[in-house]
XYZ file of C-alpha atoms in Angstrom:
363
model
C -43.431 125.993 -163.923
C -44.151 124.508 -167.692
C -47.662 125.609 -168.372
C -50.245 122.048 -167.924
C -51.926 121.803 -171.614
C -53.402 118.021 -171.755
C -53.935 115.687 -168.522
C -54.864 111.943 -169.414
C -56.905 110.146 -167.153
C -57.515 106.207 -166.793
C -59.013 103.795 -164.761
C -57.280 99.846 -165.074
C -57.732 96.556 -163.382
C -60.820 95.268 -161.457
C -63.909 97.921 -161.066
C -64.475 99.665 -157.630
C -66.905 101.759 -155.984
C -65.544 105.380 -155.871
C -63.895 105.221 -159.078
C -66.226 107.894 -160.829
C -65.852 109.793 -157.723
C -62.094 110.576 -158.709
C -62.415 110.850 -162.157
C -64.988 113.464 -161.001
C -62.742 115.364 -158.908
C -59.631 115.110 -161.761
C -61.714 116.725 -163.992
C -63.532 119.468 -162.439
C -60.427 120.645 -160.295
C -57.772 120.573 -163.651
C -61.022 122.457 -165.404
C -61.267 125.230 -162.954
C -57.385 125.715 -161.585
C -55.295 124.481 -164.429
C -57.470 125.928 -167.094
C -56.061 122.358 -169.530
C -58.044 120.012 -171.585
C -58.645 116.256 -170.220
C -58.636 113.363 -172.287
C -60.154 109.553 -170.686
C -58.752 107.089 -172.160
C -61.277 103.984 -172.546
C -60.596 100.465 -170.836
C -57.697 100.834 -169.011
C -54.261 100.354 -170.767
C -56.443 98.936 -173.462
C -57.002 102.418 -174.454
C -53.503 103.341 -174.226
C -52.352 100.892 -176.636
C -55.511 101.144 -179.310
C -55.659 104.681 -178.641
C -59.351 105.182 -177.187
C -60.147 107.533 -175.443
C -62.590 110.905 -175.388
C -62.316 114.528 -174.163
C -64.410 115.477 -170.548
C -65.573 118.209 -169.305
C -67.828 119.373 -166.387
C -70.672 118.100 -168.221
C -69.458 114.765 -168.917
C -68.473 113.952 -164.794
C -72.122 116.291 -163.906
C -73.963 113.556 -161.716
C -71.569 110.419 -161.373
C -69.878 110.706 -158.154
C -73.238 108.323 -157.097
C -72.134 105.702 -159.819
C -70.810 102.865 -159.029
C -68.069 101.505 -161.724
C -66.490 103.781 -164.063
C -67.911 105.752 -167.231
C -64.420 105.187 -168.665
C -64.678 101.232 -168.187
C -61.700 99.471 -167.139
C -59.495 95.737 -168.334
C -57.150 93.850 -165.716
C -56.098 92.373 -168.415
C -53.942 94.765 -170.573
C -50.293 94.909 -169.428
C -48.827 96.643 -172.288
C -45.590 94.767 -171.234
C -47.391 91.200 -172.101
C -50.220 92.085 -174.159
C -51.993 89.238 -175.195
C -52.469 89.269 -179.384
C -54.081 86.192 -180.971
C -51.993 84.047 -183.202
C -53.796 81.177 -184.506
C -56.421 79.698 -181.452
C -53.553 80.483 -178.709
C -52.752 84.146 -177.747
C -49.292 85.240 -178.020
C -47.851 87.652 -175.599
C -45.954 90.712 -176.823
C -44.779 93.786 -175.448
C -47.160 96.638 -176.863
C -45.327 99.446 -174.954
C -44.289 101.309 -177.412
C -47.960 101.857 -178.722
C -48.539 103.576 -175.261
C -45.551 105.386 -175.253
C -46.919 106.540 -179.212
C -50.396 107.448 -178.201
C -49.091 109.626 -174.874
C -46.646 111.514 -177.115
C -49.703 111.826 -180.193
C -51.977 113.464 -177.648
C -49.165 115.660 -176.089
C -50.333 114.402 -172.852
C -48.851 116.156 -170.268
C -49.244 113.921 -167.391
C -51.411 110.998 -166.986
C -53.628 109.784 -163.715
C -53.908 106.399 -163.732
C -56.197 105.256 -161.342
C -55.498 101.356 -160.191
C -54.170 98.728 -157.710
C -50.681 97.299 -157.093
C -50.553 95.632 -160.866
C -51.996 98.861 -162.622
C -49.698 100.987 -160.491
C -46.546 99.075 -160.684
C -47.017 99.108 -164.469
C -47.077 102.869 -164.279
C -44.075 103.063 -162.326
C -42.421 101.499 -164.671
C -43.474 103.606 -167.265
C -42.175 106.345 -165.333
C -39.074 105.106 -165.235
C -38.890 105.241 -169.060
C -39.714 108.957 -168.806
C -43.997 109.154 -169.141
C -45.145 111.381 -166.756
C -47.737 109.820 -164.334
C -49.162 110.406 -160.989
C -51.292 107.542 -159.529
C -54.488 106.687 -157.395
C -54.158 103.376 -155.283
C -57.779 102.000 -155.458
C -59.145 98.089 -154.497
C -61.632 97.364 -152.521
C -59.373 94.839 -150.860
C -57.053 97.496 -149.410
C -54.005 95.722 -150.216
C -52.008 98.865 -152.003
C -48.654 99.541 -150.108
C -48.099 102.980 -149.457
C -51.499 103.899 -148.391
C -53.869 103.219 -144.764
C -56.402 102.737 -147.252
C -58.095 102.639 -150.650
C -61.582 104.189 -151.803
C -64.019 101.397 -152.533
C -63.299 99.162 -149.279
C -65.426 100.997 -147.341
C -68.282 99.978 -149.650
C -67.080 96.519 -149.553
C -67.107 96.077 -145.916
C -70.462 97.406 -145.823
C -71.640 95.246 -148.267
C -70.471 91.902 -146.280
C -71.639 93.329 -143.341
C -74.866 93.164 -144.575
C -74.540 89.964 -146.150
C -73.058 88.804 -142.429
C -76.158 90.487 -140.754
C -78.591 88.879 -143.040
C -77.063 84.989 -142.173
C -77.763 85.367 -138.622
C -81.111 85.122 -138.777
C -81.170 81.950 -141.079
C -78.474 80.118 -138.989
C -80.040 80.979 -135.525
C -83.544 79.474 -136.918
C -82.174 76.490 -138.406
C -79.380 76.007 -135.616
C -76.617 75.934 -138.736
C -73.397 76.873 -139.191
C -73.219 79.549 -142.057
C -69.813 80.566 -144.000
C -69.709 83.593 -145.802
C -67.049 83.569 -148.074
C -65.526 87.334 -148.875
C -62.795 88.531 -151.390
C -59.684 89.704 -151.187
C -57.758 87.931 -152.190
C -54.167 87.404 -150.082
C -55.374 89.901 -148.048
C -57.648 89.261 -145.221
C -58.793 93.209 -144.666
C -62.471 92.550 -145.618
C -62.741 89.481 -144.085
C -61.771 91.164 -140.661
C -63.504 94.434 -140.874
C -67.088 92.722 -142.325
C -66.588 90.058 -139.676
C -66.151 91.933 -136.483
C -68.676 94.796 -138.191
C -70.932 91.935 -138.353
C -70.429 90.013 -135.188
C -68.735 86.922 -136.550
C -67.966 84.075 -134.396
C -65.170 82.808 -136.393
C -62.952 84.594 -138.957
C -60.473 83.488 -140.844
C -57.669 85.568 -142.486
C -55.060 84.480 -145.287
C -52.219 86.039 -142.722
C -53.221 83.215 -140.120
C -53.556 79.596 -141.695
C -56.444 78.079 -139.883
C -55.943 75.268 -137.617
C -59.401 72.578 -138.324
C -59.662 70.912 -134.791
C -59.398 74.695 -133.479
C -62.576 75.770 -135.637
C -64.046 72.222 -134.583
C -63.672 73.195 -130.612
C -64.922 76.456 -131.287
C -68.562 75.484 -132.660
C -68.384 72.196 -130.343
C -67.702 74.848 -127.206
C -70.184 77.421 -128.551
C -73.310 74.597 -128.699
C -72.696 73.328 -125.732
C -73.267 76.768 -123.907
C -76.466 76.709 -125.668
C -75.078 78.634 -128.875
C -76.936 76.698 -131.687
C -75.354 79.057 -134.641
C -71.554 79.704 -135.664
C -71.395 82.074 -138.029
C -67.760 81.677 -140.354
C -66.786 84.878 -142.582
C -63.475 83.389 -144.502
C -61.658 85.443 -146.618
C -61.284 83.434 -150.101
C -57.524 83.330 -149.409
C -57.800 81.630 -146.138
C -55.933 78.405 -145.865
C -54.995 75.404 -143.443
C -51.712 75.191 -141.891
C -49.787 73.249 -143.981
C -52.144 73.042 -146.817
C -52.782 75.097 -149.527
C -55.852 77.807 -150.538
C -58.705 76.925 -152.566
C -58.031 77.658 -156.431
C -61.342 78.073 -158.469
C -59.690 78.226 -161.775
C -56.492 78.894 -163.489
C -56.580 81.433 -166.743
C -53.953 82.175 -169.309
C -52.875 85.583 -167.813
C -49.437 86.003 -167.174
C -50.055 88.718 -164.323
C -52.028 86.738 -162.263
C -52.918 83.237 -163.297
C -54.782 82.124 -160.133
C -58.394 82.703 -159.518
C -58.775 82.388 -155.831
C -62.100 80.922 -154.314
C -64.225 78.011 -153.124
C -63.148 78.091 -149.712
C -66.685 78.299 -147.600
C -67.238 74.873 -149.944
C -64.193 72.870 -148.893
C -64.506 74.263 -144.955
C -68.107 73.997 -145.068
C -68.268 70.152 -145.915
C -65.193 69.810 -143.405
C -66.906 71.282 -140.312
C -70.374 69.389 -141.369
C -68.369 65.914 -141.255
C -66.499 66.519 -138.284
C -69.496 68.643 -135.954
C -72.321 66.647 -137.368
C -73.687 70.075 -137.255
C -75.903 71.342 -140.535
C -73.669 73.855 -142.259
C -74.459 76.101 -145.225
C -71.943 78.594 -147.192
C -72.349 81.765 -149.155
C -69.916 83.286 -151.914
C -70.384 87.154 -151.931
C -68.495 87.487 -155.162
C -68.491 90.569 -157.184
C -71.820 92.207 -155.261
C -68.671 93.038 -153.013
C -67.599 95.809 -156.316
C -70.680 96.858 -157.362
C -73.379 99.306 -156.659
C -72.987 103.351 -155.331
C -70.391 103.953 -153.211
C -70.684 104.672 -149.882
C -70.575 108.320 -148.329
C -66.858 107.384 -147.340
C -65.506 106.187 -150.369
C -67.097 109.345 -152.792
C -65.225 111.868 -150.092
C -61.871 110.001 -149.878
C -62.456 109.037 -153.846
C -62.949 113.365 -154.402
C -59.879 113.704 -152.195
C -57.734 111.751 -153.457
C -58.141 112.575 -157.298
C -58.080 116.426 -156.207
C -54.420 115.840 -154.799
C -53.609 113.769 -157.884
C -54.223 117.137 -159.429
C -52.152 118.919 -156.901
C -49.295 116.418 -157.857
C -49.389 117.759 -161.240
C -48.963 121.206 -160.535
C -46.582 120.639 -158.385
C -44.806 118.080 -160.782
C -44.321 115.231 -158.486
C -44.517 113.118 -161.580
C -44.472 109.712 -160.098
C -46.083 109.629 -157.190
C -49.698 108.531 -155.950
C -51.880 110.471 -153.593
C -52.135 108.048 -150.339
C -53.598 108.302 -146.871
C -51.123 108.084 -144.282
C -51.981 108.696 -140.490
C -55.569 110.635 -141.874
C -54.049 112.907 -144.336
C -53.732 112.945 -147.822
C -50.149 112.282 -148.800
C -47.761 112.362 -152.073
C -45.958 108.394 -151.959
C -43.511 107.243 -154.656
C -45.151 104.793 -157.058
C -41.899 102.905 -156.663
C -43.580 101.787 -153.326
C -45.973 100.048 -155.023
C -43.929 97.413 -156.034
C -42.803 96.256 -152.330
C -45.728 94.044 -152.373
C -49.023 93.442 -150.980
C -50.411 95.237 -148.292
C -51.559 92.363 -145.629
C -53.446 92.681 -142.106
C -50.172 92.219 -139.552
C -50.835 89.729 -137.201
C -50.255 92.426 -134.315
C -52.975 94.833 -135.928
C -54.931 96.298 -132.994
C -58.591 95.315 -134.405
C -57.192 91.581 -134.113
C -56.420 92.234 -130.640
C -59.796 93.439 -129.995
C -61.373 90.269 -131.952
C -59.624 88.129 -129.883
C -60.231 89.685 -126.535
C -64.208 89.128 -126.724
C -63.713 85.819 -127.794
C -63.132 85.734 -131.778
C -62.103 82.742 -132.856
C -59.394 82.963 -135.560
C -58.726 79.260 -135.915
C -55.637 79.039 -133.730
């Protein structure tokens, strides 16, 4: 087996709790069993193609598995295959893959850990397929990744809109409201369904099933006249109506994803207030969803899963990811990646449960 000199290790796209906890784990466990050097590279794919980046060691990773965010920093906005470069006041796409391609054979980086979602990973595959040697991580705390039962950082996401469901309950049951709390995840409705059972939502309302208004309507109609003053409403911010269309806060110029979903719990909120008479009030979670310490879950699965991307190495299952399938820790092909998102089936068992005590799901 060719002798591991130089591992590379990055962390692209949106931040996540349980992100430090890998680049922990690659570190210490390449340190003390592969005996090689390690080399973060600084901002994602942004570091790739400017080439920055700094050696780590057991002192650098002593005392952030806790952290929330990542001590490398990260961009979702760096595919080196449409990297944008100002020209003029407009930016100018180009394809800066060559630079990355450079700056891995400079370093004599022997295999790189690239720590993502489905756009950083599916950019690494297709690195791979040119010939760089990478092994992946699937992380997002909206558990979308295909390939994997899970990603490290949802955990502390659910927890976080649990609270933020928990904490509405008292505030609508005083003021006999409606409250909608609005969670990310974009197409995927996996927060939304977790924080909203987790939290003992009345109504919740997933991207996979467009809502039907009159449905929602009954619901809270039903629910005050057995004396139920309150509806609580956790929406995912990809929900939309059958046969309409989901809520876009803004459009960017970003070739990879030019759609910034959100605004939902406004547009339902004003809906169900015109059509219940019922006061109704809405909350946008946002980004507390990705920040803060991890929770206990997400530093263990975060440790295991950056260990086997370290196993991966030595074994030289160059591109692959370590993934959780059926409660073990698995080798998948990055090419998997690319099949799309990962989306809650309609047929997935904690639906079932939702709707047998009485979950509304706005059909």
């Amino acid at each position: 087996m060719k002798k591991i000199k130089t591992i590379g290790v990055m962390t692209s796209g949106g931040d996540c709790p349980g992100l430090n906890a890998v680049i922990r784990a690659v570190v210490r466990k390449s340190i003390q069993e592969l005996h090689c050097e390690i080399i973060g590279f600084e901002d994602g794919f942004e570091g790739l193609i400017h080439n920055r980046h700094r050696k780590l060691d057991a002192d650098n990773v002593s005392g952030i598995l806790t952290l929330g965010g990542t001590i490398l920093g990260t961009s979702n906005r760096a595919n080196p295959y449409q990297y944008p470069v100002k020209e003029g006041h407009n930016p100018v796409y180009k394809d800066l893959s060559a630079s990355v391609k450079k700056n891995f054979k400079d370093h004599k980086i022997d295999c790189m850990v690239c720590i993502g979602g489905d756009g950083t990973l599916s950019i690494a595959n297709r690195f791979v397929k040119e010939g760089l040697p990478i092994v992946g991580v699937p992380k997002t705390i909206d558990n979308d990744v295909v390939g994997t039962d899970i990603t490290f950082g949802f955990d502390t996401a659910v927890s976080i809109a649990t609270e933020g469901v928990d904490r509405l309950h008292t505030t609508a049951q005083s003021h006999h409201r409606v409250m909608l709390l609005e969670v990310m995840g974009r197409r995927a409705g996996w927060i939304a369904l977790h924080a909203g059972m987790a939290g003992g939502g009345d109504v919740i309302l997933l991207p996979e099933i467009p809502y039907d208004m009159d449905v929602i309507v009954t619901c809270i109609k039903e629910r005050r006249r057995r004396g139920k003053r309150a509806t609580i409403v956790v929406v995912a911010e990809g929900a939309k109506p059958q046969r309409g269309k989901e809520v876009i806060k803004e459009k960017v110029n970003d070739p990879s994803d030019p759609v910034r979903l959100g605004g939902i719990s406004f547009v339902l909120g004003k809906e169900i207030e015109k059509l219940t008479g019922v006061e109704t009030r809405n909350v946008i979670l946002g980004h507390l969803q990705r920040g803060g310490s991890p929770s206990a879950f997400d530093r263990i699965l975060g440790t295991q899963l950056g260990s086997k991307a370290v196993d991966l190495i030595a074994e030289n299952a160059l591109g692959f990811m370590a993934a959780v399938q059926d409660g073990k820790i698995v080798k998948v092909p990055l090419s998997i990646v690319a099949q799309g998102q990962r989306t809650v089936p309609i047929d997935y068992p904690l639906i079932k449960t939702a709707r047998s005590i009485g979950v509304c799901f706005g059909v």
